[in-house]
Coordinates of C-alpha atoms in Angstrom, one line a residue:
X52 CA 114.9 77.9 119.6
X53 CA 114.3 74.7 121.5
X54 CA 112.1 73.1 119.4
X55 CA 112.1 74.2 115.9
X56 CA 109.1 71.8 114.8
X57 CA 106.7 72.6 117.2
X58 CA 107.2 76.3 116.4
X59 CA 106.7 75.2 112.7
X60 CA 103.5 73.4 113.5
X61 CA 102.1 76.0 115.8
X62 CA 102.6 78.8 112.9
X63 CA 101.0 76.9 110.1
X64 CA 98.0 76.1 112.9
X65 CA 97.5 79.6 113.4
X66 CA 97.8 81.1 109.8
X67 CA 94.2 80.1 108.6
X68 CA 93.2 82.4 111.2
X69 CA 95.5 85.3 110.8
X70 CA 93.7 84.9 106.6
X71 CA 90.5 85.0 108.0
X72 CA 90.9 87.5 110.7
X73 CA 93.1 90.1 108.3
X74 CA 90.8 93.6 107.5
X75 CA 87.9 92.6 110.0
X76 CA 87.3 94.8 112.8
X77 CA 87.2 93.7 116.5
X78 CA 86.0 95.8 119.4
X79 CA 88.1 94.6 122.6
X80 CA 86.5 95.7 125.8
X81 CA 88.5 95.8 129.0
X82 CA 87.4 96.9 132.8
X83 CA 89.2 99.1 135.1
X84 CA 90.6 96.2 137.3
X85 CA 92.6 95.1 134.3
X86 CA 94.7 98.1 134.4
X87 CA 94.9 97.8 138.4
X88 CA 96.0 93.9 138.0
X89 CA 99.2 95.5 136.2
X90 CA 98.0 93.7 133.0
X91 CA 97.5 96.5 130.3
X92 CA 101.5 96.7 129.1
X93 CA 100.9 93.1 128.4
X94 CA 97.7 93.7 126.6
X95 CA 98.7 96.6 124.3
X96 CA 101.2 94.2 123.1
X97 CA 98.7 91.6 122.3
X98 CA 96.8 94.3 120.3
X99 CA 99.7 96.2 119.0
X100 CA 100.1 92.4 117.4
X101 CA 96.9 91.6 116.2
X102 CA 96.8 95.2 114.3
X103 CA 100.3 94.2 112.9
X104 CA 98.4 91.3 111.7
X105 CA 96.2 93.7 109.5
X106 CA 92.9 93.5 112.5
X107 CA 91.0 97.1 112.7
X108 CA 91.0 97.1 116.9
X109 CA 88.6 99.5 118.7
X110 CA 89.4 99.7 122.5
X111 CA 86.8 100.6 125.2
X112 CA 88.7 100.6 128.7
X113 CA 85.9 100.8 131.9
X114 CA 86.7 102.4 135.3
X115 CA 84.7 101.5 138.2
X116 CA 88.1 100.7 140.4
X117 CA 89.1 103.9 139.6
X118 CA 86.3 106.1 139.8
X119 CA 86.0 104.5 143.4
X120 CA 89.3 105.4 144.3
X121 CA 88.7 108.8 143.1
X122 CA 85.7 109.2 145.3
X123 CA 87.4 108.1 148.5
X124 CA 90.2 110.4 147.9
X125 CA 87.6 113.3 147.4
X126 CA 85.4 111.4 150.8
X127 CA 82.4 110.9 148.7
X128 CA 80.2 108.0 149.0
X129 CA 79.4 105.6 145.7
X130 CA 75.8 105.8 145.7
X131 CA 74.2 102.7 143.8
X132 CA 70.4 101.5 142.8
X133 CA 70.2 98.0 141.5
X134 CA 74.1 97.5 140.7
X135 CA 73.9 101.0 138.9
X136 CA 76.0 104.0 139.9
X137 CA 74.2 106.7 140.6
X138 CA 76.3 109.7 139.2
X139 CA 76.0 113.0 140.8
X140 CA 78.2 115.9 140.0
X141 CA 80.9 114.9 142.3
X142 CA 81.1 111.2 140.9
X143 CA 80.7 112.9 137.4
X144 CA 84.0 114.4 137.9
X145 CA 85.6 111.4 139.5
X146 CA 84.9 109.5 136.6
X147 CA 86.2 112.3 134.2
X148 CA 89.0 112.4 136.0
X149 CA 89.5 108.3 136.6
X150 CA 89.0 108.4 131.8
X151 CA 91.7 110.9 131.5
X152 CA 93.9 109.5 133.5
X153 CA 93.5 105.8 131.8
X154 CA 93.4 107.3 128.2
X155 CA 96.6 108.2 128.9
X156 CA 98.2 105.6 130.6
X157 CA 96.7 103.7 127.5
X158 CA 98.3 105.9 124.9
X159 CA 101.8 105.4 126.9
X160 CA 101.1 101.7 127.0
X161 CA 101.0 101.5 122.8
X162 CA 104.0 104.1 122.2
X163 CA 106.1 101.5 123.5
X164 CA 105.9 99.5 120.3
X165 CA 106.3 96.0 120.8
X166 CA 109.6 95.3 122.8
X167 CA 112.6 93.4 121.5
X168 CA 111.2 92.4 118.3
X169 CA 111.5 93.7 114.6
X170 CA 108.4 96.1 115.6
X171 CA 110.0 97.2 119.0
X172 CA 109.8 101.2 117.1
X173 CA 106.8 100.7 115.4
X174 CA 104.5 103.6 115.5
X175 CA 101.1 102.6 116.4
X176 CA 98.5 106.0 116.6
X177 CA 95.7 105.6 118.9
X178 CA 93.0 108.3 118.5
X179 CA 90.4 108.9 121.2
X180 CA 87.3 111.6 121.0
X181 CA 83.8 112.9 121.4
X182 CA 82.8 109.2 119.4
X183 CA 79.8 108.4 121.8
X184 CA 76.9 110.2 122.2
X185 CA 74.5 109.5 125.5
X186 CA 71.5 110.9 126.8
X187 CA 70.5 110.2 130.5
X188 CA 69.1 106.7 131.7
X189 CA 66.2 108.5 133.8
X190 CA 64.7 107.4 136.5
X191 CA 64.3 103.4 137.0
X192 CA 62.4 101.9 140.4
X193 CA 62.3 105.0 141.9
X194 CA 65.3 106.0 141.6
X195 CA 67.0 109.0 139.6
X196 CA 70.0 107.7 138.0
X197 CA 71.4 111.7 137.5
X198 CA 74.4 111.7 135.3
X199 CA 74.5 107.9 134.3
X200 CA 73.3 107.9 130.6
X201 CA 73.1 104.9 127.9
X202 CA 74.6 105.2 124.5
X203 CA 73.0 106.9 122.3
X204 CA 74.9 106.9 118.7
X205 CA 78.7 106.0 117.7
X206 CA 80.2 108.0 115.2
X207 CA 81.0 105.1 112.7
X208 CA 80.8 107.5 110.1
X209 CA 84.5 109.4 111.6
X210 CA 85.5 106.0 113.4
X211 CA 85.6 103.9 110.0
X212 CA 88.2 106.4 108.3
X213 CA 90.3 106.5 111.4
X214 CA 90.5 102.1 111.1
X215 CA 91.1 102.4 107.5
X216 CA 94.2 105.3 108.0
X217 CA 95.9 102.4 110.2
X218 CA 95.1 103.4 113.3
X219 CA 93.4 102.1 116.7
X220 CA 90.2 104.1 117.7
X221 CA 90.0 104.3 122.2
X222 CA 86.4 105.1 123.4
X223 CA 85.9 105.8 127.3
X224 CA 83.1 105.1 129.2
X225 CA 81.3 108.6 128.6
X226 CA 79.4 109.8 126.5
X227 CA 78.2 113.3 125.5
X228 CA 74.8 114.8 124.7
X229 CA 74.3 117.5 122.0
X230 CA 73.9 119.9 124.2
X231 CA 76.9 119.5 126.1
X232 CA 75.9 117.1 128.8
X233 CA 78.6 114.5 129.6
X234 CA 77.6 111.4 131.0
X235 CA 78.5 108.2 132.6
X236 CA 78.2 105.1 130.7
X237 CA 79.0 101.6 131.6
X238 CA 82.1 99.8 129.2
X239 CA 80.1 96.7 128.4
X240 CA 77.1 99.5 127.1
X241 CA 79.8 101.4 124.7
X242 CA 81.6 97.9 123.8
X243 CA 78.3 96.4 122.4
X244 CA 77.0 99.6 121.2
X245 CA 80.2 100.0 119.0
X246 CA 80.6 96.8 117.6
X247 CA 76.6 97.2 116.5
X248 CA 77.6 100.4 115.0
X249 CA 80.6 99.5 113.1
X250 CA 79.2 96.2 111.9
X251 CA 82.6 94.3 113.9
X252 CA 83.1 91.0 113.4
X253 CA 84.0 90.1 117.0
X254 CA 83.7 91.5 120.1
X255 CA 85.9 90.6 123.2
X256 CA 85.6 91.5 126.5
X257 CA 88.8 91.1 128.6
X258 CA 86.9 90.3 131.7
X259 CA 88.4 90.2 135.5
X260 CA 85.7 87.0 136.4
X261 CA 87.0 83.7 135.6
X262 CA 86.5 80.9 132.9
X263 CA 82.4 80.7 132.7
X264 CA 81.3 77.2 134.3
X265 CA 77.7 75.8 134.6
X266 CA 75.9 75.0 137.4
X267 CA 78.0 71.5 137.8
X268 CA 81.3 73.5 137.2
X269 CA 81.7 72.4 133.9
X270 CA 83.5 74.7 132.1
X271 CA 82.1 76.5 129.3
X272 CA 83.3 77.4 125.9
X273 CA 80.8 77.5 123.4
X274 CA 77.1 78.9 123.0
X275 CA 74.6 79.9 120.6
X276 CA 73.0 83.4 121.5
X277 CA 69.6 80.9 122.2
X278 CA 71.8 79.0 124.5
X279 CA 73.2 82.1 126.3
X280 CA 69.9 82.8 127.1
X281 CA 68.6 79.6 128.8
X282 CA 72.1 79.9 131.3
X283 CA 71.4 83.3 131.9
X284 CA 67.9 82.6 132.6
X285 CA 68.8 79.8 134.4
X286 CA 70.2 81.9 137.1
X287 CA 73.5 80.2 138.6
X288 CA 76.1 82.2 136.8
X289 CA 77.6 85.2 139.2
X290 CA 76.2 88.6 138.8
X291 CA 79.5 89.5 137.3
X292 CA 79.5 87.0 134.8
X293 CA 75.7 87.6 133.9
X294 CA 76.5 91.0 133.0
X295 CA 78.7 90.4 130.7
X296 CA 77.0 88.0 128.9
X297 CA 74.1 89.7 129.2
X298 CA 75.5 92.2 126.7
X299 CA 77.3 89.2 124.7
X300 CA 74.2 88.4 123.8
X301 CA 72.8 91.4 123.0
X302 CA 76.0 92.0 120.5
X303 CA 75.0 88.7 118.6
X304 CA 71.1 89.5 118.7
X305 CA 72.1 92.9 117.0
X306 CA 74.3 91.4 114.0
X307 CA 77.8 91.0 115.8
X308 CA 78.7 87.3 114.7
X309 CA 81.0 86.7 117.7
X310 CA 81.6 87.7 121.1
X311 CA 84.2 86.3 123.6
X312 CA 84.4 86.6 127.4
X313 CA 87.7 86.2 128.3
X314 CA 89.5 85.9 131.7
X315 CA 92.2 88.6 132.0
X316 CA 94.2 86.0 134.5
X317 CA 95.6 83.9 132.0
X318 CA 98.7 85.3 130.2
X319 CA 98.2 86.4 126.5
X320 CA 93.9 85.5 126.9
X321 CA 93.1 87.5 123.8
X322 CA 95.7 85.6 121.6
X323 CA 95.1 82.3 122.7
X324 CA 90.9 82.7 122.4
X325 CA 91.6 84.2 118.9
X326 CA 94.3 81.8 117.6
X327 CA 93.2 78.5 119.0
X328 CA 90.7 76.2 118.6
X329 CA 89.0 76.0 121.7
X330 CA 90.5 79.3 122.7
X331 CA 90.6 80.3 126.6
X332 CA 87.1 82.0 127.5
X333 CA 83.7 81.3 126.4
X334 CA 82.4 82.2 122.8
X335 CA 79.0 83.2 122.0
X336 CA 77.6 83.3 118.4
X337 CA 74.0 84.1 116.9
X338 CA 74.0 80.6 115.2
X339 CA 76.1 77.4 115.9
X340 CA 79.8 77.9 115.4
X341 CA 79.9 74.4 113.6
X342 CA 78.6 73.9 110.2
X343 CA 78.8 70.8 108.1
X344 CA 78.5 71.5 105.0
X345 CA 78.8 71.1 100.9
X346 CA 82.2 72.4 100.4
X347 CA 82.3 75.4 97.7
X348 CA 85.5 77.0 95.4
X349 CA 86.4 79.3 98.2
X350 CA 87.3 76.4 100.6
X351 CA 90.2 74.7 98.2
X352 CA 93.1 76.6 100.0
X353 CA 91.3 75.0 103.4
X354 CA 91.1 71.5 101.9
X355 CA 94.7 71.5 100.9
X356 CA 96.1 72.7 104.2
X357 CA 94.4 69.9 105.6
X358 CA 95.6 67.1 103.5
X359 CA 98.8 68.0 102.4
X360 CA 100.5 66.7 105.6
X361 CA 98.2 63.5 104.6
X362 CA 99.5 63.4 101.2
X363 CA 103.4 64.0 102.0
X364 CA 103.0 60.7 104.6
X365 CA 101.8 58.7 102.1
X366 CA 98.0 58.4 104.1
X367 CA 96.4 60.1 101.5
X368 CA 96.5 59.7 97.3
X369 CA 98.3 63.4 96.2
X370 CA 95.7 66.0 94.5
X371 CA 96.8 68.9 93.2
X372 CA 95.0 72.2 93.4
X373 CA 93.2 71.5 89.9
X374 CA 91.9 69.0 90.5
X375 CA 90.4 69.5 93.9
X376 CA 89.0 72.8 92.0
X377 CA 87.4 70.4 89.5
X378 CA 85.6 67.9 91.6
X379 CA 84.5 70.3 94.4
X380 CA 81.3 69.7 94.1
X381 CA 82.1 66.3 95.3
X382 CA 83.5 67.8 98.7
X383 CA 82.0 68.2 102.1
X384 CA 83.6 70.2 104.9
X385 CA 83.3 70.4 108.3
X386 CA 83.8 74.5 109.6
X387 CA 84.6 75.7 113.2
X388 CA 84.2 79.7 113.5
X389 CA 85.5 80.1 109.7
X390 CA 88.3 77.5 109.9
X391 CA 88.0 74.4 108.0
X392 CA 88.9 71.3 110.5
X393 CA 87.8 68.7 108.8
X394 CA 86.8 67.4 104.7
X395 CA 85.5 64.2 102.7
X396 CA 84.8 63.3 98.9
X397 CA 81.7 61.4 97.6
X398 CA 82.3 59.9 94.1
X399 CA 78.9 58.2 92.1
X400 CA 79.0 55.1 90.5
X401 CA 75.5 55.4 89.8
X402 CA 75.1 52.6 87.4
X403 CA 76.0 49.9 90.3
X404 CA 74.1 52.2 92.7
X405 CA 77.5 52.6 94.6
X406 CA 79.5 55.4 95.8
X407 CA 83.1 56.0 97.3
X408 CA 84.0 58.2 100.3
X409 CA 87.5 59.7 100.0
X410 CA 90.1 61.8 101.2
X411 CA 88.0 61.4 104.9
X412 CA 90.5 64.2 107.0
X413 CA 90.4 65.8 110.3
X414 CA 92.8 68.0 111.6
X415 CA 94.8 66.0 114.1
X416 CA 94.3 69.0 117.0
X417 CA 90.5 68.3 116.8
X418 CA 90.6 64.2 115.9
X419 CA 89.6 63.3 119.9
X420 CA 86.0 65.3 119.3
X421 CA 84.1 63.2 117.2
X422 CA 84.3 65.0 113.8
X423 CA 85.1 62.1 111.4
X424 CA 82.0 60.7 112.8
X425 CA 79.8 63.8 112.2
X426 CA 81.7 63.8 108.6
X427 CA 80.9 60.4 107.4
X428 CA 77.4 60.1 109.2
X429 CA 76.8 63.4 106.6
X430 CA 78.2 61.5 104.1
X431 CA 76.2 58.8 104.1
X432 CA 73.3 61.0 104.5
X433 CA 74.3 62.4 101.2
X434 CA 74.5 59.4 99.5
X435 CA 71.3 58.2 100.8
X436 CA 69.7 61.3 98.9
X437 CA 71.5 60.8 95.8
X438 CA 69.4 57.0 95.6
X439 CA 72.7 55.4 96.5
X440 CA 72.6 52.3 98.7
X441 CA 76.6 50.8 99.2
X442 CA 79.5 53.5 100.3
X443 CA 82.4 52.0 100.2
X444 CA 85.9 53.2 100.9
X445 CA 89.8 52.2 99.9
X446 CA 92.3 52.7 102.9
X447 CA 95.5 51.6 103.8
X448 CA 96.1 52.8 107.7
X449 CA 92.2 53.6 108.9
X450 CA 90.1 49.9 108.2
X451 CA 90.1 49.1 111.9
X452 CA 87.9 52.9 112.3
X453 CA 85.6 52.4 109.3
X454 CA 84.7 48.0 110.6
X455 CA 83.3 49.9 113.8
X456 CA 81.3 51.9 112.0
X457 CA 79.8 49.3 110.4
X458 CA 82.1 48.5 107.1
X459 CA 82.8 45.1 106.2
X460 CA 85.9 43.8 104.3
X461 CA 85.6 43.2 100.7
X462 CA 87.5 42.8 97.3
X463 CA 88.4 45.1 94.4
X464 CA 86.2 42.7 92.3
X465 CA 83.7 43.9 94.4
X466 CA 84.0 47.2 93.2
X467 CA 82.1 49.2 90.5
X468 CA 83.7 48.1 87.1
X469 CA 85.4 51.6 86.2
X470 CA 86.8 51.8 89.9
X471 CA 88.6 48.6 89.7
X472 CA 90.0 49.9 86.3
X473 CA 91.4 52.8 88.6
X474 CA 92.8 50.7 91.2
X475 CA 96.4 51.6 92.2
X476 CA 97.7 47.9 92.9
X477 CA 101.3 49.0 94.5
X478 CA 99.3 51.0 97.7
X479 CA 97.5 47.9 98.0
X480 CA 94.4 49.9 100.1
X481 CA 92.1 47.6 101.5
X482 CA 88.4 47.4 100.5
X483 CA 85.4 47.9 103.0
X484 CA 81.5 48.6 101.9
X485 CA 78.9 49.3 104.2
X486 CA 74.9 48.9 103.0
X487 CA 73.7 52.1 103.9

């Protein structure tokens, strides 16, 4: 290994997400032109991972590439009405035929274990079945769709068991009626439709159109499901793009809390959208992914991941688990999509009307994006509300941030009486107060 430290680092980065990800369910959509690209092998291995990692995974392949090759091998024209395939018997069967042949070059794809690693004969079971039921979409402007159908219902109820036996559930895009009728369906329909059903925590589509930009090309990662809305209404995105987050937003209007559109192109996309923090693709949510926030007793394990590198370079005073546990309600935390980036402390002094911000972190990945500001502007919001009007702070490597922000030097005898009894006189940490 070339470098041992980076690898270090880059595992303990990742490990609050494989704790928050472990037992939740993700739907990962992917179209036809994925398998064409040559990508799939690559992607079962990214799954295969991610399940390894304890993650229920529900696939949903699509097939338009292939159903098209199918119907030029058979000389039949693709008939289409607003974008929509029209699906007569003929292109009925092409698709049929396109499904069975990518369920199985799925299944091959995950029997292969995962190559030259300790799970290289692993045996991952992928089950596929009559999960989606359809009825027909009707006529629309005119036009009789035929054979192309909506969902109608997912079998959660037989889909669930399946997840919690240890396996990975594959859905096609068809659909069946109760009285037999089979139908086309579009992926991005089942994919949304499944992740509703089975109450998933993410949804993903693998997508063959590139990183989403706006209308200036600036790239774009985030959005609330609101803010979806105005750039899909705003009508510059391709027609590509729009459709998927069309149904990205649908997802999070319907209870899915996240959905990712991911470009295919870049090598390992699903990991890297999953595992980092600004990920690869764009994320859509039904609220903002950032909260700032009153830490509770289920973020201690977050705050001491955060500060223990703090505390072993002498930056921060040590606290042991206890005692973070005991003054949590002093605590404030900064949250990006469940992982905690960023934390500060607000001690009273009531008496003196005074109160000390502590313990100010922010994970160094994330330092460049203006979360210490967001943290101590809440800060001194919160001790505005408490009647407070001094915040002062003791630091021995950081003065130079807080006297831009509007501290001024002082002395410990300017502190409250029972904090200069606390002192610690070897660190030396220089005193700064702002008048809030």
């Amino acid at each position: 290994m070339e470098n041992p430290t980076q690898f270090v680092q880059w595992l303990r980065s990742v490990a609050p997400y494989i704790h928050a990800f472990r037992g939740k369910t993700f739907v990962v959509a992917f179209p036809g032109e994925l398998v064409t690209a040559g990508a799939l092998p690559v992607l079962a291995q990214d799954l295969s991972l991610l399940h390894a990692l304890g993650i229920k995974i529900v696939i949903v392949h699509g097939s338009r590439p292939q159903v098209a090759e199918q119907l030029a091998l058979r000389d039949v024209d693709g008939r289409f009405s607003n974008g929509i395939r029209i699906t007569d018997i003929a292109a009925l069967e092409c698709a049929k035929e396109a499904a069975g042949e990518l369920r199985l070059d799925i299944e091959a794809a995950f029997s292969q274990g995962l190559p030259n690693t300790p799970m290289a004969h692993a045996a991952i079971r992928i089950i596929s079945g009559n999960f989606v039921t359809a009825r027909p979409l009707g006529v629309i402007n005119g036009d009789d769709l035929e054979l192309t159908g909506v969902v109608r219902k997912i079998a959660a109820e037989t889909i669930h068991p399946i997840l919690a036996a240890d396996a990975l559930v594959l859905l096609s895009p068809l659909g069946f009626s109760p009285t037999g009728e089979a139908f086309n369906l579009t992926m991005e329909d089942v994919a949304v439709s499944a992740a509703i059903a089975l109450h998933a925590d993410k949804l993903v589509f693998i997508s063959e159109t590139p990183m989403m930009t706006d209308a200036a090309g600036v790239e774009i990662r985030e959005l609330s499901s609101h803010q979806a809305e105005a750039v899909l209404q705003a009508g510059f995105l391709p027609q590509d793009t729009a459709f998927y987050l069309q149904h990205a937003i649908k997802a999070c209007h319907s209870g899915v809390p996240r959905a990712h559109i991911v470009p295919f192109a870049t090598d390992g996309s699903a990991l890297l959208e999953l595992f980092t923090h600004d990920g690869v693709g764009t994320m859509i949510s039904h609220e903002n992914l950032e909260s700032l926030r009153q830490a509770s007793i289920e973020d201690v394990g977050g705050i001491i991941k955060l500060i223990e590198p703090l505390e072993a370079d002498g930056t921060l005073v040590k606290r042991g688990r206890e005692l973070i546990e005991r003054e949590i309600e002093y605590f404030s935390v900064i949250e990006h999509d469940g992982v905690i980036f960023g934390c500060a402390a607000l001690y009273p002094f009531p008496a003196q009307k005074m109160a000390e911000m502590a313990c100010l972190t922010v994970n160094p990945e994330v330092q460049a994006q203006g979360d210490g500001e967001r943290i101590l502007k809440h800060m001194e919001n919160r001790a505005r509300a408490a009647g407070f009007n001094k915040l002062f702070v003791l630091t021995t490597r950081t003065s130079h941030w807080f006297k831009k922000r509007g501290f001024v030097p002082a002395t410990v005898d300017d502190l409250p009486k029972d904090r200069q009894h606390m002192y610690n006189w070897q660190r030396k940490s220089q005193v700064l107060i702002k008048t809030l």
